[in-house]
PDB file of C-alpha atoms in Angstrom:
ATOM      1  CA  UNK A   4     -17.783 105.814  10.116  1.00  0.00           C
ATOM      2  CA  UNK A   5     -19.263 106.941   6.214  1.00  0.00           C
ATOM      3  CA  UNK A   6     -16.956 103.443   5.622  1.00  0.00           C
ATOM      4  CA  UNK A   7     -19.172 101.319   7.947  1.00  0.00           C
ATOM      5  CA  UNK A   8     -22.354 103.162   6.795  1.00  0.00           C
ATOM      6  CA  UNK A   9     -22.344 102.227   3.467  1.00  0.00           C
ATOM      7  CA  UNK A  10     -21.122  98.590   4.167  1.00  0.00           C
ATOM      8  CA  UNK A  11     -24.432  98.144   6.317  1.00  0.00           C
ATOM      9  CA  UNK A  12     -26.067  99.457   3.845  1.00  0.00           C
ATOM     10  CA  UNK A  13     -24.634  97.020   1.284  1.00  0.00           C
ATOM     11  CA  UNK A  14     -25.582  94.450   3.730  1.00  0.00           C
ATOM     12  CA  UNK A  15     -28.922  95.476   4.268  1.00  0.00           C
ATOM     13  CA  UNK A  16     -30.146  95.395   0.657  1.00  0.00           C
ATOM     14  CA  UNK A  17     -27.989  91.988   0.050  1.00  0.00           C
ATOM     15  CA  UNK A  18     -29.745  88.701  -1.325  1.00  0.00           C
ATOM     16  CA  UNK A  19     -28.885  86.911   2.132  1.00  0.00           C
ATOM     17  CA  UNK A  20     -30.357  89.505   4.780  1.00  0.00           C
ATOM     18  CA  UNK A  21     -33.791  89.423   2.144  1.00  0.00           C
ATOM     19  CA  UNK A  22     -33.635  85.509   2.591  1.00  0.00           C
ATOM     20  CA  UNK A  23     -33.397  85.579   6.397  1.00  0.00           C
ATOM     21  CA  UNK A  24     -36.088  88.433   6.825  1.00  0.00           C
ATOM     22  CA  UNK A  25     -38.491  86.407   9.189  1.00  0.00           C
ATOM     23  CA  UNK A  26     -35.307  86.326  11.329  1.00  0.00           C
ATOM     24  CA  UNK A  27     -34.844  89.778  11.970  1.00  0.00           C
ATOM     25  CA  UNK A  28     -38.810  91.575  10.891  1.00  0.00           C
ATOM     26  CA  UNK A  29     -39.858  92.164  14.545  1.00  0.00           C
ATOM     27  CA  UNK A  30     -37.216  94.635  15.044  1.00  0.00           C
ATOM     28  CA  UNK A  31     -38.489  96.500  11.990  1.00  0.00           C
ATOM     29  CA  UNK A  32     -40.368  98.574  14.777  1.00  0.00           C
ATOM     30  CA  UNK A  33     -38.048  99.823  16.155  1.00  0.00           C
ATOM     31  CA  UNK A  34     -35.983 101.143  12.794  1.00  0.00           C
ATOM     32  CA  UNK A  35     -38.727 103.015  11.790  1.00  0.00           C
ATOM     33  CA  UNK A  36     -38.800 104.878  14.961  1.00  0.00           C
ATOM     34  CA  UNK A  37     -35.429 106.099  13.839  1.00  0.00           C
ATOM     35  CA  UNK A  38     -36.442 106.992  10.554  1.00  0.00           C
ATOM     36  CA  UNK A  39     -38.243 109.534  12.557  1.00  0.00           C
ATOM     37  CA  UNK A  40     -34.679 110.945  13.415  1.00  0.00           C
ATOM     38  CA  UNK A  41     -33.130 113.600  11.761  1.00  0.00           C
ATOM     39  CA  UNK A  42     -29.938 112.132  10.389  1.00  0.00           C
ATOM     40  CA  UNK A  43     -27.021 114.497  10.526  1.00  0.00           C
ATOM     41  CA  UNK A  44     -24.210 115.798   8.133  1.00  0.00           C
ATOM     42  CA  UNK A  45     -21.864 112.982   7.512  1.00  0.00           C
ATOM     43  CA  UNK A  46     -24.477 110.174   7.708  1.00  0.00           C
ATOM     44  CA  UNK A  47     -24.292 108.017   4.730  1.00  0.00           C
ATOM     45  CA  UNK A  48     -27.190 109.001   2.472  1.00  0.00           C
ATOM     46  CA  UNK A  49     -28.058 104.901   1.482  1.00  0.00           C
ATOM     47  CA  UNK A  50     -28.282 104.362   5.455  1.00  0.00           C
ATOM     48  CA  UNK A  51     -30.447 107.711   6.262  1.00  0.00           C
ATOM     49  CA  UNK A  52     -32.442 106.090   3.338  1.00  0.00           C
ATOM     50  CA  UNK A  53     -33.340 102.626   5.293  1.00  0.00           C
ATOM     51  CA  UNK A  54     -34.617 104.631   8.317  1.00  0.00           C
ATOM     52  CA  UNK A  55     -31.545 103.873  10.233  1.00  0.00           C
ATOM     53  CA  UNK A  56     -29.195 106.755  10.515  1.00  0.00           C
ATOM     54  CA  UNK A  57     -29.251 107.872  14.106  1.00  0.00           C
ATOM     55  CA  UNK A  58     -27.806 111.007  13.872  1.00  0.00           C
ATOM     56  CA  UNK A  59     -25.329 112.950  15.517  1.00  0.00           C
ATOM     57  CA  UNK A  60     -25.339 111.101  18.458  1.00  0.00           C
ATOM     58  CA  UNK A  61     -23.445 109.024  21.071  1.00  0.00           C
ATOM     59  CA  UNK A  62     -25.654 105.778  20.966  1.00  0.00           C
ATOM     60  CA  UNK A  63     -28.609 104.460  18.857  1.00  0.00           C
ATOM     61  CA  UNK A  64     -31.030 103.469  21.410  1.00  0.00           C
ATOM     62  CA  UNK A  65     -31.025 103.293  24.879  1.00  0.00           C
ATOM     63  CA  UNK A  66     -33.423 100.055  26.906  1.00  0.00           C
ATOM     64  CA  UNK A  67     -34.523 101.009  30.879  1.00  0.00           C
ATOM     65  CA  UNK A  68     -36.055  97.808  32.191  1.00  0.00           C
ATOM     66  CA  UNK A  69     -38.377  97.771  34.919  1.00  0.00           C
ATOM     67  CA  UNK A  70     -38.911  94.520  35.224  1.00  0.00           C
ATOM     68  CA  UNK A  71     -35.615  92.374  35.710  1.00  0.00           C
ATOM     69  CA  UNK A  72     -34.656  88.815  35.334  1.00  0.00           C
ATOM     70  CA  UNK A  73     -36.573  86.854  32.424  1.00  0.00           C
ATOM     71  CA  UNK A  74     -38.734  89.725  31.079  1.00  0.00           C
ATOM     72  CA  UNK A  75     -35.967  92.012  30.579  1.00  0.00           C
ATOM     73  CA  UNK A  76     -34.083  88.784  28.725  1.00  0.00           C
ATOM     74  CA  UNK A  77     -36.700  89.033  26.094  1.00  0.00           C
ATOM     75  CA  UNK A  78     -37.555  92.436  25.889  1.00  0.00           C
ATOM     76  CA  UNK A  79     -34.123  94.061  26.618  1.00  0.00           C
ATOM     77  CA  UNK A  80     -31.096  91.740  26.087  1.00  0.00           C
ATOM     78  CA  UNK A  81     -32.679  89.838  23.043  1.00  0.00           C
ATOM     79  CA  UNK A  82     -33.711  93.396  21.648  1.00  0.00           C
ATOM     80  CA  UNK A  83     -30.237  94.665  22.060  1.00  0.00           C
ATOM     81  CA  UNK A  84     -28.878  91.877  20.168  1.00  0.00           C
ATOM     82  CA  UNK A  85     -31.107  92.194  17.244  1.00  0.00           C
ATOM     83  CA  UNK A  86     -30.489  95.940  17.061  1.00  0.00           C
ATOM     84  CA  UNK A  87     -26.770  95.738  17.797  1.00  0.00           C
ATOM     85  CA  UNK A  88     -27.344  93.093  14.666  1.00  0.00           C
ATOM     86  CA  UNK A  89     -28.215  95.497  12.456  1.00  0.00           C
ATOM     87  CA  UNK A  90     -24.893  97.916  12.865  1.00  0.00           C
ATOM     88  CA  UNK A  91     -26.734 100.002  15.494  1.00  0.00           C
ATOM     89  CA  UNK A  92     -25.945 100.616  18.901  1.00  0.00           C
ATOM     90  CA  UNK A  93     -27.608  99.712  22.166  1.00  0.00           C
ATOM     91  CA  UNK A  94     -27.434  99.463  26.201  1.00  0.00           C
ATOM     92  CA  UNK A  95     -29.672  97.875  28.768  1.00  0.00           C
ATOM     93  CA  UNK A  96     -29.677  99.530  32.210  1.00  0.00           C
ATOM     94  CA  UNK A  97     -32.500  98.470  34.932  1.00  0.00           C
ATOM     95  CA  UNK A  98     -34.865 101.806  35.964  1.00  0.00           C
ATOM     96  CA  UNK A  99     -33.464 102.957  39.590  1.00  0.00           C
ATOM     97  CA  UNK A 100     -29.556 102.059  38.760  1.00  0.00           C
ATOM     98  CA  UNK A 101     -29.731 104.950  35.921  1.00  0.00           C
ATOM     99  CA  UNK A 102     -29.806 108.630  36.124  1.00  0.00           C
ATOM    100  CA  UNK A 103     -31.705 109.161  33.312  1.00  0.00           C
ATOM    101  CA  UNK A 104     -32.464 112.654  32.296  1.00  0.00           C
ATOM    102  CA  UNK A 105     -28.490 112.648  32.097  1.00  0.00           C
ATOM    103  CA  UNK A 106     -28.459 109.822  29.232  1.00  0.00           C
ATOM    104  CA  UNK A 107     -30.936 112.375  27.186  1.00  0.00           C
ATOM    105  CA  UNK A 108     -28.382 113.812  25.353  1.00  0.00           C
ATOM    106  CA  UNK A 109     -26.389 110.586  24.639  1.00  0.00           C
ATOM    107  CA  UNK A 110     -29.083 108.446  22.994  1.00  0.00           C
ATOM    108  CA  UNK A 111     -31.002 108.875  19.958  1.00  0.00           C
ATOM    109  CA  UNK A 112     -34.010 106.891  20.840  1.00  0.00           C
ATOM    110  CA  UNK A 113     -35.370 105.535  24.543  1.00  0.00           C
ATOM    111  CA  UNK A 114     -37.140 102.017  25.471  1.00  0.00           C
ATOM    112  CA  UNK A 115     -38.886 102.216  28.748  1.00  0.00           C
ATOM    113  CA  UNK A 116     -39.857  98.103  29.574  1.00  0.00           C
ATOM    114  CA  UNK A 117     -42.487  98.540  32.190  1.00  0.00           C
ATOM    115  CA  UNK A 118     -41.011 101.327  34.039  1.00  0.00           C
ATOM    116  CA  UNK A 119     -44.014 102.719  36.619  1.00  0.00           C
ATOM    117  CA  UNK A 120     -44.368 106.286  36.485  1.00  0.00           C
ATOM    118  CA  UNK A 121     -43.236 108.579  38.664  1.00  0.00           C
ATOM    119  CA  UNK A 122     -41.100 111.601  39.815  1.00  0.00           C
ATOM    120  CA  UNK A 123     -38.237 110.621  38.319  1.00  0.00           C
ATOM    121  CA  UNK A 124     -39.643 109.067  35.397  1.00  0.00           C
ATOM    122  CA  UNK A 125     -41.507 112.281  34.405  1.00  0.00           C
ATOM    123  CA  UNK A 126     -38.814 114.561  34.802  1.00  0.00           C
ATOM    124  CA  UNK A 127     -36.999 112.395  32.213  1.00  0.00           C
ATOM    125  CA  UNK A 128     -39.770 112.535  29.806  1.00  0.00           C
ATOM    126  CA  UNK A 129     -40.413 115.744  29.914  1.00  0.00           C
ATOM    127  CA  UNK A 130     -36.532 116.345  29.097  1.00  0.00           C
ATOM    128  CA  UNK A 131     -36.339 113.851  26.298  1.00  0.00           C
ATOM    129  CA  UNK A 132     -39.267 115.548  24.656  1.00  0.00           C
ATOM    130  CA  UNK A 133     -37.894 119.059  25.178  1.00  0.00           C
ATOM    131  CA  UNK A 134     -34.537 117.286  23.456  1.00  0.00           C
ATOM    132  CA  UNK A 135     -37.085 115.979  20.519  1.00  0.00           C
ATOM    133  CA  UNK A 136     -35.627 112.396  21.376  1.00  0.00           C
ATOM    134  CA  UNK A 137     -38.962 110.044  21.077  1.00  0.00           C
ATOM    135  CA  UNK A 138     -39.525 107.625  23.752  1.00  0.00           C
ATOM    136  CA  UNK A 139     -41.128 104.039  23.473  1.00  0.00           C
ATOM    137  CA  UNK A 140     -43.277 101.884  26.264  1.00  0.00           C
ATOM    138  CA  UNK A 141     -42.133  98.275  26.024  1.00  0.00           C
ATOM    139  CA  UNK A 142     -44.249  95.381  27.311  1.00  0.00           C
ATOM    140  CA  UNK A 143     -45.309  91.513  26.068  1.00  0.00           C
ATOM    141  CA  UNK A 144     -47.850  91.433  28.652  1.00  0.00           C
ATOM    142  CA  UNK A 145     -51.230  93.091  29.723  1.00  0.00           C
ATOM    143  CA  UNK A 146     -49.997  95.049  32.850  1.00  0.00           C
ATOM    144  CA  UNK A 147     -51.357  98.580  31.928  1.00  0.00           C
ATOM    145  CA  UNK A 148     -55.011  97.707  32.850  1.00  0.00           C
ATOM    146  CA  UNK A 149     -56.536  97.533  36.541  1.00  0.00           C
ATOM    147  CA  UNK A 150     -59.259  94.895  34.391  1.00  0.00           C
ATOM    148  CA  UNK A 151     -56.085  92.825  33.952  1.00  0.00           C
ATOM    149  CA  UNK A 152     -55.787  92.321  38.016  1.00  0.00           C
ATOM    150  CA  UNK A 153     -59.058  89.358  37.530  1.00  0.00           C
ATOM    151  CA  UNK A 154     -56.938  87.334  35.051  1.00  0.00           C
ATOM    152  CA  UNK A 155     -53.692  86.821  37.323  1.00  0.00           C
ATOM    153  CA  UNK A 156     -53.715  83.626  38.912  1.00  0.00           C
ATOM    154  CA  UNK A 157     -50.674  84.721  40.866  1.00  0.00           C
ATOM    155  CA  UNK A 158     -52.923  87.074  42.988  1.00  0.00           C
ATOM    156  CA  UNK A 159     -54.589  84.792  44.622  1.00  0.00           C
ATOM    157  CA  UNK A 160     -51.052  83.493  46.295  1.00  0.00           C
ATOM    158  CA  UNK A 161     -50.784  87.022  46.912  1.00  0.00           C
ATOM    159  CA  UNK A 162     -50.880  88.951  50.439  1.00  0.00           C
ATOM    160  CA  UNK A 163     -53.287  91.359  50.384  1.00  0.00           C
ATOM    161  CA  UNK A 164     -50.612  94.221  50.566  1.00  0.00           C
ATOM    162  CA  UNK A 165     -48.795  92.509  47.794  1.00  0.00           C
ATOM    163  CA  UNK A 166     -52.118  92.226  45.825  1.00  0.00           C
ATOM    164  CA  UNK A 167     -52.054  95.847  46.066  1.00  0.00           C
ATOM    165  CA  UNK A 168     -48.955  96.820  45.601  1.00  0.00           C
ATOM    166  CA  UNK A 169     -49.841  94.710  41.985  1.00  0.00           C
ATOM    167  CA  UNK A 170     -52.475  96.534  41.329  1.00  0.00           C
ATOM    168  CA  UNK A 171     -50.831  99.951  41.607  1.00  0.00           C
ATOM    169  CA  UNK A 172     -48.169  98.911  39.569  1.00  0.00           C
ATOM    170  CA  UNK A 173     -50.505  98.613  36.660  1.00  0.00           C
ATOM    171  CA  UNK A 174     -51.816 101.789  37.272  1.00  0.00           C
ATOM    172  CA  UNK A 175     -48.689 103.125  36.771  1.00  0.00           C
ATOM    173  CA  UNK A 176     -47.713 100.911  34.329  1.00  0.00           C
ATOM    174  CA  UNK A 177     -50.440 102.831  32.498  1.00  0.00           C
ATOM    175  CA  UNK A 178     -49.503 106.227  33.259  1.00  0.00           C
ATOM    176  CA  UNK A 179     -46.024 105.650  31.217  1.00  0.00           C
ATOM    177  CA  UNK A 180     -47.603 104.060  28.807  1.00  0.00           C
ATOM    178  CA  UNK A 181     -49.869 107.194  27.919  1.00  0.00           C
ATOM    179  CA  UNK A 182     -47.090 109.468  28.178  1.00  0.00           C
ATOM    180  CA  UNK A 183     -44.946 108.164  25.625  1.00  0.00           C
ATOM    181  CA  UNK A 184     -44.404 108.707  22.104  1.00  0.00           C
ATOM    182  CA  UNK A 185     -45.444 105.001  21.084  1.00  0.00           C
ATOM    183  CA  UNK A 186     -45.179 101.863  21.984  1.00  0.00           C
ATOM    184  CA  UNK A 187     -43.958  98.254  21.190  1.00  0.00           C
ATOM    185  CA  UNK A 188     -45.501  95.246  22.441  1.00  0.00           C
ATOM    186  CA  UNK A 189     -45.284  91.323  21.524  1.00  0.00           C
ATOM    187  CA  UNK A 190     -48.513  90.748  20.147  1.00  0.00           C
ATOM    188  CA  UNK A 191     -51.704  91.638  17.941  1.00  0.00           C
ATOM    189  CA  UNK A 192     -53.829  91.661  21.083  1.00  0.00           C
ATOM    190  CA  UNK A 193     -51.959  93.872  23.047  1.00  0.00           C
ATOM    191  CA  UNK A 194     -51.360  96.363  20.205  1.00  0.00           C
ATOM    192  CA  UNK A 195     -54.971  96.647  20.328  1.00  0.00           C
ATOM    193  CA  UNK A 196     -55.033  97.598  23.777  1.00  0.00           C
ATOM    194  CA  UNK A 197     -52.624  99.473  24.354  1.00  0.00           C
ATOM    195  CA  UNK A 198     -53.942 101.619  21.005  1.00  0.00           C
ATOM    196  CA  UNK A 199     -56.974 102.628  23.360  1.00  0.00           C
ATOM    197  CA  UNK A 200     -54.390 104.802  25.009  1.00  0.00           C
ATOM    198  CA  UNK A 201     -51.770 106.487  22.038  1.00  0.00           C
ATOM    199  CA  UNK A 202     -52.238 105.904  18.487  1.00  0.00           C
ATOM    200  CA  UNK A 203     -48.224 104.611  17.722  1.00  0.00           C
ATOM    201  CA  UNK A 204     -48.434 101.161  18.969  1.00  0.00           C
ATOM    202  CA  UNK A 205     -45.913  98.106  17.105  1.00  0.00           C
ATOM    203  CA  UNK A 206     -45.955  94.711  17.709  1.00  0.00           C
ATOM    204  CA  UNK A 207     -42.117  93.459  18.146  1.00  0.00           C
ATOM    205  CA  UNK A 208     -42.623  89.688  18.840  1.00  0.00           C
ATOM    206  CA  UNK A 209     -40.169  87.733  21.452  1.00  0.00           C
ATOM    207  CA  UNK A 210     -37.823  85.725  19.605  1.00  0.00           C
ATOM    208  CA  UNK A 211     -35.584  83.299  20.727  1.00  0.00           C
ATOM    209  CA  UNK A 212     -31.684  84.380  21.300  1.00  0.00           C
ATOM    210  CA  UNK A 213     -28.793  83.279  20.069  1.00  0.00           C
ATOM    211  CA  UNK A 214     -27.602  81.642  22.886  1.00  0.00           C
ATOM    212  CA  UNK A 215     -31.103  79.926  23.374  1.00  0.00           C
ATOM    213  CA  UNK A 216     -31.281  78.486  19.773  1.00  0.00           C
ATOM    214  CA  UNK A 217     -27.203  76.779  20.601  1.00  0.00           C
ATOM    215  CA  UNK A 218     -28.355  75.319  23.873  1.00  0.00           C
ATOM    216  CA  UNK A 219     -31.403  73.828  22.219  1.00  0.00           C
ATOM    217  CA  UNK A 220     -29.099  72.328  19.412  1.00  0.00           C
ATOM    218  CA  UNK A 221     -26.402  71.212  22.285  1.00  0.00           C
ATOM    219  CA  UNK A 222     -29.847  69.362  24.318  1.00  0.00           C
ATOM    220  CA  UNK A 223     -30.882  67.777  20.994  1.00  0.00           C
ATOM    221  CA  UNK A 224     -27.347  66.053  20.234  1.00  0.00           C
ATOM    222  CA  UNK A 225     -27.279  64.464  23.598  1.00  0.00           C
ATOM    223  CA  UNK A 226     -30.366  63.670  23.397  1.00  0.00           C
ATOM    224  CA  UNK A 227     -29.841  61.659  20.236  1.00  0.00           C
ATOM    225  CA  UNK A 228     -26.969  59.851  22.038  1.00  0.00           C
ATOM    226  CA  UNK A 229     -28.750  58.322  24.774  1.00  0.00           C
ATOM    227  CA  UNK A 230     -32.234  57.819  22.817  1.00  0.00           C
ATOM    228  CA  UNK A 231     -33.572  54.183  23.516  1.00  0.00           C
ATOM    229  CA  UNK A 232     -32.976  52.329  19.850  1.00  0.00           C
ATOM    230  CA  UNK A 233     -36.683  51.745  19.985  1.00  0.00           C
ATOM    231  CA  UNK A 234     -37.701  55.615  20.448  1.00  0.00           C
ATOM    232  CA  UNK A 235     -38.869  56.897  16.945  1.00  0.00           C
ATOM    233  CA  UNK A 236     -37.438  60.345  17.178  1.00  0.00           C
ATOM    234  CA  UNK A 237     -40.756  62.022  17.092  1.00  0.00           C
ATOM    235  CA  UNK A 238     -41.595  66.124  17.485  1.00  0.00           C
ATOM    236  CA  UNK A 239     -40.048  67.397  20.776  1.00  0.00           C
ATOM    237  CA  UNK A 240     -41.441  70.791  22.670  1.00  0.00           C
ATOM    238  CA  UNK A 241     -39.351  73.147  24.052  1.00  0.00           C
ATOM    239  CA  UNK A 242     -40.980  75.121  27.037  1.00  0.00           C
ATOM    240  CA  UNK A 243     -39.938  78.373  27.603  1.00  0.00           C
ATOM    241  CA  UNK A 244     -41.599  80.219  30.651  1.00  0.00           C
ATOM    242  CA  UNK A 245     -40.697  83.517  31.990  1.00  0.00           C
ATOM    243  CA  UNK A 246     -42.278  82.743  35.599  1.00  0.00           C
ATOM    244  CA  UNK A 247     -43.737  79.801  37.381  1.00  0.00           C
ATOM    245  CA  UNK A 248     -47.646  82.102  36.667  1.00  0.00           C
ATOM    246  CA  UNK A 249     -46.995  80.367  33.792  1.00  0.00           C
ATOM    247  CA  UNK A 250     -47.975  76.853  34.622  1.00  0.00           C
ATOM    248  CA  UNK A 251     -51.845  76.840  34.687  1.00  0.00           C
ATOM    249  CA  UNK A 252     -51.198  78.500  30.882  1.00  0.00           C
ATOM    250  CA  UNK A 253     -49.446  75.579  29.856  1.00  0.00           C
ATOM    251  CA  UNK A 254     -51.501  73.367  31.758  1.00  0.00           C
ATOM    252  CA  UNK A 255     -54.565  74.355  29.059  1.00  0.00           C
ATOM    253  CA  UNK A 256     -52.211  73.081  26.160  1.00  0.00           C
ATOM    254  CA  UNK A 257     -51.095  70.189  27.349  1.00  0.00           C
ATOM    255  CA  UNK A 258     -53.754  68.168  26.125  1.00  0.00           C
ATOM    256  CA  UNK A 259     -53.488  69.367  22.333  1.00  0.00           C
ATOM    257  CA  UNK A 260     -50.035  69.359  22.566  1.00  0.00           C
ATOM    258  CA  UNK A 261     -50.007  65.376  23.175  1.00  0.00           C
TER     259      UNK A 261
END
């Protein structure tokens, strides 16, 4: 374990790591939160100095998603990949499929991705606080304010019951956010809004995964094969939408893109 920690420290200080900083700089907020944890005996000093020592825990980070699908992919699955690329262990579970209180002793840091407040979350947050384990709320959307409902186009297509359920979710997300030790959001405007509820809010941008990059490369290669001789090979845009609710958003950008 000491040798692995030492090697990781060498990698993180290497010239190649610094040159590729833009690819992984978004993970720094999680590294800063891990810095707050007390390192245990036997942790390599150089790793502790970098703020990456999770201490004598079984795993480093547990990401709990309350919003499965594309939202979970960008905020949890991709974050796990980036953490593992730094040599940190991370797991992803869906809210409701795991007993969170039982997981408290096994992880150093918890991230609640759009997890609505309820008795189970309240019990978990209390247990994490007693154990001195930080808990962060995570979102890449404005889902913690009732005022956001006026700007959600999808609500127009919902039934009255579904609209009420959506608004209830906004209230419950806000309750979870307000009770966490900090938050991770995808943009600066979200950071400003979340900072009204708690002080420790950091921007962790959404990024494309290695799989997405590879699929894009293959698509470009196939396009080159079938490209007509008279095409000039102009710029190609990739539109990666999480849900159909962004159709209106994309329509606003179409003239500028054209």
